[in-house]
Amino acid sequence: MNNSSALCIGLGFCLPPDEIRQLCESPPKTVDSFTDAVFDVEGMGDMNYTDLRRQVREVVARHMNRWIADREQDASQ
């Protein structure tokens, strides 16, 4: 399951295709900034959703760690 599917199916953050494309083409550099971007796109940027933010952050962190591992593997080949 990719990042957008995990966020949409698992947590209800179903971002518009243009926003998904923008985040994929130019992703924020850190887990926290990516999580903030997801909340901003959803219009929930006020951060009053602390438990939900933690859950979104966990999904983002899991997927960003995979991206880093994939890049490192590609670089070593």
CSV table of N, CA, C and O in Angstrom, one decimal:
chain,number,residue,atom,x,y,z
A,1,MET,N,0.9,-1.2,0.0
A,1,MET,CA,0.0,0.0,0.0
A,1,MET,C,0.9,1.2,0.0
A,1,MET,O,1.8,1.3,0.8
A,2,ASN,N,0.6,2.2,-0.9
A,2,ASN,CA,1.5,3.4,-0.9
A,2,ASN,C,1.0,4.4,0.1
A,2,ASN,O,0.0,4.2,0.8
A,3,ASN,N,1.8,5.4,0.2
A,3,ASN,CA,1.6,6.4,1.3
A,3,ASN,C,0.2,7.0,1.2
A,3,ASN,O,-0.5,7.2,2.2
A,4,SER,N,-0.2,7.4,0.0
A,4,SER,CA,-1.5,8.1,-0.2
A,4,SER,C,-2.7,7.1,0.1
A,4,SER,O,-3.7,7.5,0.7
A,5,SER,N,-2.5,5.8,-0.2
A,5,SER,CA,-3.5,4.8,0.1
A,5,SER,C,-3.6,4.6,1.6
A,5,SER,O,-4.7,4.5,2.1
A,6,ALA,N,-2.5,4.5,2.2
A,6,ALA,CA,-2.4,4.3,3.7
A,6,ALA,C,-3.1,5.4,4.4
A,6,ALA,O,-3.8,5.2,5.4
A,7,LEU,N,-2.8,6.7,3.9
A,7,LEU,CA,-3.5,7.8,4.6
A,7,LEU,C,-5.0,7.9,4.3
A,7,LEU,O,-5.7,8.2,5.2
A,8,CYS,N,-5.4,7.6,3.0
A,8,CYS,CA,-6.8,7.6,2.7
A,8,CYS,C,-7.6,6.5,3.3
A,8,CYS,O,-8.6,6.8,4.0
A,9,ILE,N,-7.2,5.3,3.0
A,9,ILE,CA,-7.9,4.1,3.5
A,9,ILE,C,-7.9,4.0,5.0
A,9,ILE,O,-8.9,3.8,5.7
A,10,GLY,N,-6.7,4.2,5.6
A,10,GLY,CA,-6.5,4.0,7.0
A,10,GLY,C,-6.9,5.1,7.9
A,10,GLY,O,-7.4,4.9,9.0
A,11,LEU,N,-6.8,6.4,7.4
A,11,LEU,CA,-7.0,7.5,8.2
A,11,LEU,C,-8.0,8.5,7.7
A,11,LEU,O,-8.3,9.5,8.3
A,12,GLY,N,-8.5,8.3,6.4
A,12,GLY,CA,-9.4,9.2,5.9
A,12,GLY,C,-8.9,10.5,5.3
A,12,GLY,O,-9.6,11.4,5.0
A,13,PHE,N,-7.5,10.5,5.0
A,13,PHE,CA,-6.9,11.7,4.4
A,13,PHE,C,-6.8,11.4,2.9
A,13,PHE,O,-5.7,11.0,2.4
A,14,CYS,N,-7.8,11.6,2.2
A,14,CYS,CA,-7.9,11.3,0.7
A,14,CYS,C,-7.5,12.6,0.0
A,14,CYS,O,-8.4,13.4,-0.4
A,15,LEU,N,-6.3,12.8,-0.3
A,15,LEU,CA,-5.8,14.1,-0.9
A,15,LEU,C,-6.1,14.1,-2.4
A,15,LEU,O,-6.1,13.0,-3.1
A,16,PRO,N,-6.4,15.3,-3.0
A,16,PRO,CA,-6.7,15.4,-4.4
A,16,PRO,C,-5.5,14.9,-5.2
A,16,PRO,O,-4.3,15.1,-4.8
A,17,PRO,N,-5.7,14.4,-6.4
A,17,PRO,CA,-4.6,13.9,-7.2
A,17,PRO,C,-3.5,14.9,-7.5
A,17,PRO,O,-2.3,14.6,-7.5
A,18,ASP,N,-3.9,16.1,-7.7
A,18,ASP,CA,-2.8,17.2,-8.0
A,18,ASP,C,-2.0,17.4,-6.7
A,18,ASP,O,-0.8,17.6,-6.9
A,19,GLU,N,-2.5,17.3,-5.6
A,19,GLU,CA,-1.8,17.5,-4.3
A,19,GLU,C,-0.9,16.3,-4.1
A,19,GLU,O,0.3,16.5,-3.7
A,20,ILE,N,-1.3,15.1,-4.4
A,20,ILE,CA,-0.5,13.9,-4.2
A,20,ILE,C,0.7,14.0,-5.2
A,20,ILE,O,1.8,13.8,-4.8
A,21,ARG,N,0.4,14.4,-6.4
A,21,ARG,CA,1.5,14.6,-7.4
A,21,ARG,C,2.5,15.6,-6.9
A,21,ARG,O,3.7,15.3,-7.0
A,22,GLN,N,2.1,16.7,-6.4
A,22,GLN,CA,3.0,17.7,-5.9
A,22,GLN,C,3.8,17.2,-4.8
A,22,GLN,O,5.0,17.5,-4.7
A,23,LEU,N,3.2,16.5,-3.8
A,23,LEU,CA,4.0,16.0,-2.7
A,23,LEU,C,5.0,14.9,-3.1
A,23,LEU,O,6.1,14.8,-2.6
A,24,CYS,N,4.6,14.2,-4.2
A,24,CYS,CA,5.5,13.2,-4.7
A,24,CYS,C,6.7,13.8,-5.4
A,24,CYS,O,7.8,13.3,-5.3
A,25,GLU,N,6.4,14.8,-6.2
A,25,GLU,CA,7.4,15.4,-7.1
A,25,GLU,C,8.4,16.3,-6.2
A,25,GLU,O,9.6,16.4,-6.5
A,26,SER,N,7.9,16.9,-5.2
A,26,SER,CA,8.7,17.8,-4.4
A,26,SER,C,8.3,17.6,-2.9
A,26,SER,O,7.7,18.4,-2.3
A,27,PRO,N,8.7,16.4,-2.4
A,27,PRO,CA,8.3,16.1,-1.0
A,27,PRO,C,9.0,17.0,0.1
A,27,PRO,O,10.1,17.3,-0.1
A,28,PRO,N,8.3,17.3,1.1
A,28,PRO,CA,8.9,18.0,2.2
A,28,PRO,C,10.1,17.1,2.7
A,28,PRO,O,10.0,15.9,2.6
A,29,LYS,N,11.1,17.8,3.3
A,29,LYS,CA,12.3,17.0,3.7
A,29,LYS,C,12.2,16.2,4.9
A,29,LYS,O,13.0,15.3,5.1
A,30,THR,N,11.3,16.6,5.8
A,30,THR,CA,11.3,15.9,7.1
A,30,THR,C,9.9,15.3,7.3
A,30,THR,O,8.9,15.7,6.7
A,31,VAL,N,9.9,14.3,8.2
A,31,VAL,CA,8.6,13.7,8.6
A,31,VAL,C,7.6,14.7,9.1
A,31,VAL,O,6.4,14.7,8.7
A,32,ASP,N,8.0,15.6,10.0
A,32,ASP,CA,7.1,16.6,10.5
A,32,ASP,C,6.6,17.5,9.5
A,32,ASP,O,5.4,17.9,9.5
A,33,SER,N,7.5,18.0,8.6
A,33,SER,CA,7.0,18.9,7.5
A,33,SER,C,6.1,18.3,6.5
A,33,SER,O,5.2,18.9,6.0
A,34,PHE,N,6.3,17.0,6.3
A,34,PHE,CA,5.4,16.2,5.4
A,34,PHE,C,4.1,16.1,6.0
A,34,PHE,O,3.0,16.3,5.4
A,35,THR,N,4.1,15.7,7.3
A,35,THR,CA,2.9,15.6,8.1
A,35,THR,C,2.1,16.9,8.1
A,35,THR,O,0.9,16.9,7.9
A,36,ASP,N,2.8,18.0,8.3
A,36,ASP,CA,2.2,19.3,8.3
A,36,ASP,C,1.5,19.6,7.0
A,36,ASP,O,0.4,20.1,6.9
A,37,ALA,N,2.2,19.2,5.9
A,37,ALA,CA,1.7,19.5,4.5
A,37,ALA,C,0.4,18.7,4.3
A,37,ALA,O,-0.6,19.2,3.7
A,38,VAL,N,0.3,17.5,4.8
A,38,VAL,CA,-0.9,16.7,4.7
A,38,VAL,C,-2.1,17.4,5.4
A,38,VAL,O,-3.1,17.5,4.8
A,39,PHE,N,-1.8,17.8,6.6
A,39,PHE,CA,-2.9,18.5,7.3
A,39,PHE,C,-3.2,19.8,6.6
A,39,PHE,O,-4.4,20.2,6.6
A,40,ASP,N,-2.3,20.5,6.1
A,40,ASP,CA,-2.6,21.8,5.4
A,40,ASP,C,-3.5,21.5,4.2
A,40,ASP,O,-4.5,22.3,4.0
A,41,VAL,N,-3.2,20.5,3.4
A,41,VAL,CA,-4.0,20.2,2.2
A,41,VAL,C,-5.4,19.8,2.6
A,41,VAL,O,-6.4,20.2,2.0
A,42,GLU,N,-5.6,19.2,3.8
A,42,GLU,CA,-6.9,18.8,4.2
A,42,GLU,C,-7.6,20.0,4.9
A,42,GLU,O,-8.7,19.8,5.4
A,43,GLY,N,-6.9,21.1,5.1
A,43,GLY,CA,-7.6,22.2,5.7
A,43,GLY,C,-7.6,22.1,7.2
A,43,GLY,O,-8.4,22.7,7.9
A,44,MET,N,-6.7,21.3,7.8
A,44,MET,CA,-6.7,21.0,9.2
A,44,MET,C,-5.3,21.5,9.8
A,44,MET,O,-4.8,20.8,10.7
A,45,GLY,N,-4.8,22.6,9.3
A,45,GLY,CA,-3.5,23.0,9.7
A,45,GLY,C,-3.3,23.6,11.1
A,45,GLY,O,-2.2,23.9,11.5
A,46,ASP,N,-4.4,23.6,11.9
A,46,ASP,CA,-4.4,24.3,13.2
A,46,ASP,C,-3.7,23.4,14.2
A,46,ASP,O,-3.5,23.8,15.4
A,47,MET,N,-3.5,22.1,13.9
A,47,MET,CA,-2.8,21.1,14.8
A,47,MET,C,-3.6,20.8,16.1
A,47,MET,O,-3.0,20.4,17.1
A,48,ASN,N,-4.9,21.0,16.1
A,48,ASN,CA,-5.7,20.6,17.3
A,48,ASN,C,-6.0,19.1,17.3
A,48,ASN,O,-6.6,18.7,18.3
A,49,TYR,N,-5.5,18.4,16.3
A,49,TYR,CA,-5.8,17.0,16.2
A,49,TYR,C,-4.6,16.2,16.6
A,49,TYR,O,-4.0,15.5,15.7
A,50,THR,N,-4.2,16.3,17.8
A,50,THR,CA,-2.9,15.7,18.2
A,50,THR,C,-2.8,14.2,18.0
A,50,THR,O,-1.8,13.7,17.6
A,51,ASP,N,-3.8,13.4,18.4
A,51,ASP,CA,-3.8,12.0,18.2
A,51,ASP,C,-3.8,11.6,16.8
A,51,ASP,O,-3.1,10.7,16.3
A,52,LEU,N,-4.6,12.3,16.0
A,52,LEU,CA,-4.7,12.0,14.6
A,52,LEU,C,-3.4,12.4,13.9
A,52,LEU,O,-2.9,11.7,13.0
A,53,ARG,N,-2.8,13.5,14.3
A,53,ARG,CA,-1.5,13.9,13.8
A,53,ARG,C,-0.4,12.9,14.0
A,53,ARG,O,0.4,12.6,13.2
A,54,ARG,N,-0.4,12.3,15.2
A,54,ARG,CA,0.5,11.2,15.6
A,54,ARG,C,0.3,10.0,14.6
A,54,ARG,O,1.3,9.5,14.1
A,55,GLN,N,-0.9,9.7,14.3
A,55,GLN,CA,-1.2,8.5,13.5
A,55,GLN,C,-0.7,8.8,12.0
A,55,GLN,O,-0.1,8.0,11.4
A,56,VAL,N,-1.0,10.1,11.5
A,56,VAL,CA,-0.5,10.4,10.2
A,56,VAL,C,1.0,10.4,10.2
A,56,VAL,O,1.6,9.9,9.2
A,57,ARG,N,1.6,11.0,11.2
A,57,ARG,CA,3.1,11.0,11.3
A,57,ARG,C,3.7,9.6,11.2
A,57,ARG,O,4.7,9.4,10.6
A,58,GLU,N,3.1,8.7,11.9
A,58,GLU,CA,3.6,7.3,11.9
A,58,GLU,C,3.5,6.7,10.4
A,58,GLU,O,4.5,6.1,10.0
A,59,VAL,N,2.5,7.0,9.7
A,59,VAL,CA,2.4,6.5,8.3
A,59,VAL,C,3.4,7.2,7.5
A,59,VAL,O,4.2,6.5,6.7
A,60,VAL,N,3.6,8.5,7.6
A,60,VAL,CA,4.6,9.3,6.8
A,60,VAL,C,6.0,8.8,7.2
A,60,VAL,O,6.8,8.5,6.2
A,61,ALA,N,6.3,8.6,8.4
A,61,ALA,CA,7.6,8.1,8.8
A,61,ALA,C,7.9,6.7,8.2
A,61,ALA,O,9.0,6.5,7.7
A,62,ARG,N,7.0,5.9,8.3
A,62,ARG,CA,7.2,4.5,7.8
A,62,ARG,C,7.5,4.6,6.3
A,62,ARG,O,8.4,3.9,5.8
A,63,HIS,N,6.8,5.4,5.5
A,63,HIS,CA,7.0,5.5,4.1
A,63,HIS,C,8.3,6.2,3.8
A,63,HIS,O,9.0,5.9,2.8
A,64,MET,N,8.6,7.3,4.5
A,64,MET,CA,9.8,8.0,4.2
A,64,MET,C,11.0,7.1,4.5
A,64,MET,O,12.0,7.2,3.8
A,65,ASN,N,11.0,6.3,5.5
A,65,ASN,CA,12.1,5.4,5.8
A,65,ASN,C,12.3,4.4,4.6
A,65,ASN,O,13.4,4.1,4.3
A,66,ARG,N,11.2,4.0,4.0
A,66,ARG,CA,11.3,3.1,2.8
A,66,ARG,C,11.9,3.8,1.7
A,66,ARG,O,12.7,3.3,0.9
A,67,TRP,N,11.5,5.1,1.5
A,67,TRP,CA,12.1,5.9,0.4
A,67,TRP,C,13.6,6.0,0.6
A,67,TRP,O,14.4,5.9,-0.4
A,68,ILE,N,14.1,6.3,1.8
A,68,ILE,CA,15.5,6.4,2.1
A,68,ILE,C,16.2,5.1,1.8
A,68,ILE,O,17.2,5.0,1.1
A,69,ALA,N,15.6,4.0,2.2
A,69,ALA,CA,16.2,2.7,2.0
A,69,ALA,C,16.3,2.4,0.5
A,69,ALA,O,17.3,1.8,0.0
A,70,ASP,N,15.2,2.7,-0.2
A,70,ASP,CA,15.2,2.5,-1.7
A,70,ASP,C,16.3,3.3,-2.4
A,70,ASP,O,17.0,2.8,-3.2
A,71,ARG,N,16.5,4.5,-2.0
A,71,ARG,CA,17.5,5.4,-2.6
A,71,ARG,C,18.9,4.9,-2.3
A,71,ARG,O,19.8,4.9,-3.1
A,72,GLU,N,19.1,4.4,-1.0
A,72,GLU,CA,20.4,3.9,-0.6
A,72,GLU,C,20.7,2.6,-1.4
A,72,GLU,O,21.9,2.4,-1.9
A,73,GLN,N,19.7,1.8,-1.6
A,73,GLN,CA,19.9,0.6,-2.4
A,73,GLN,C,20.2,0.9,-3.8
A,73,GLN,O,21.1,0.3,-4.4
A,74,ASP,N,19.5,1.8,-4.4
A,74,ASP,CA,19.8,2.3,-5.8
A,74,ASP,C,21.2,2.8,-6.0
A,74,ASP,O,21.9,2.6,-6.9
A,75,ALA,N,21.6,3.6,-5.0
A,75,ALA,CA,23.0,4.2,-5.0
A,75,ALA,C,24.1,3.2,-4.9
A,75,ALA,O,25.2,3.4,-5.5
A,76,SER,N,23.8,2.1,-4.2
A,76,SER,CA,24.8,1.0,-4.1
A,76,SER,C,25.0,0.1,-5.2
A,76,SER,O,25.9,-0.7,-5.3
A,77,GLN,N,24.0,0.2,-6.1
A,77,GLN,CA,24.0,-0.7,-7.3
A,77,GLN,C,24.8,-0.2,-8.5
A,77,GLN,O,25.0,0.9,-8.7
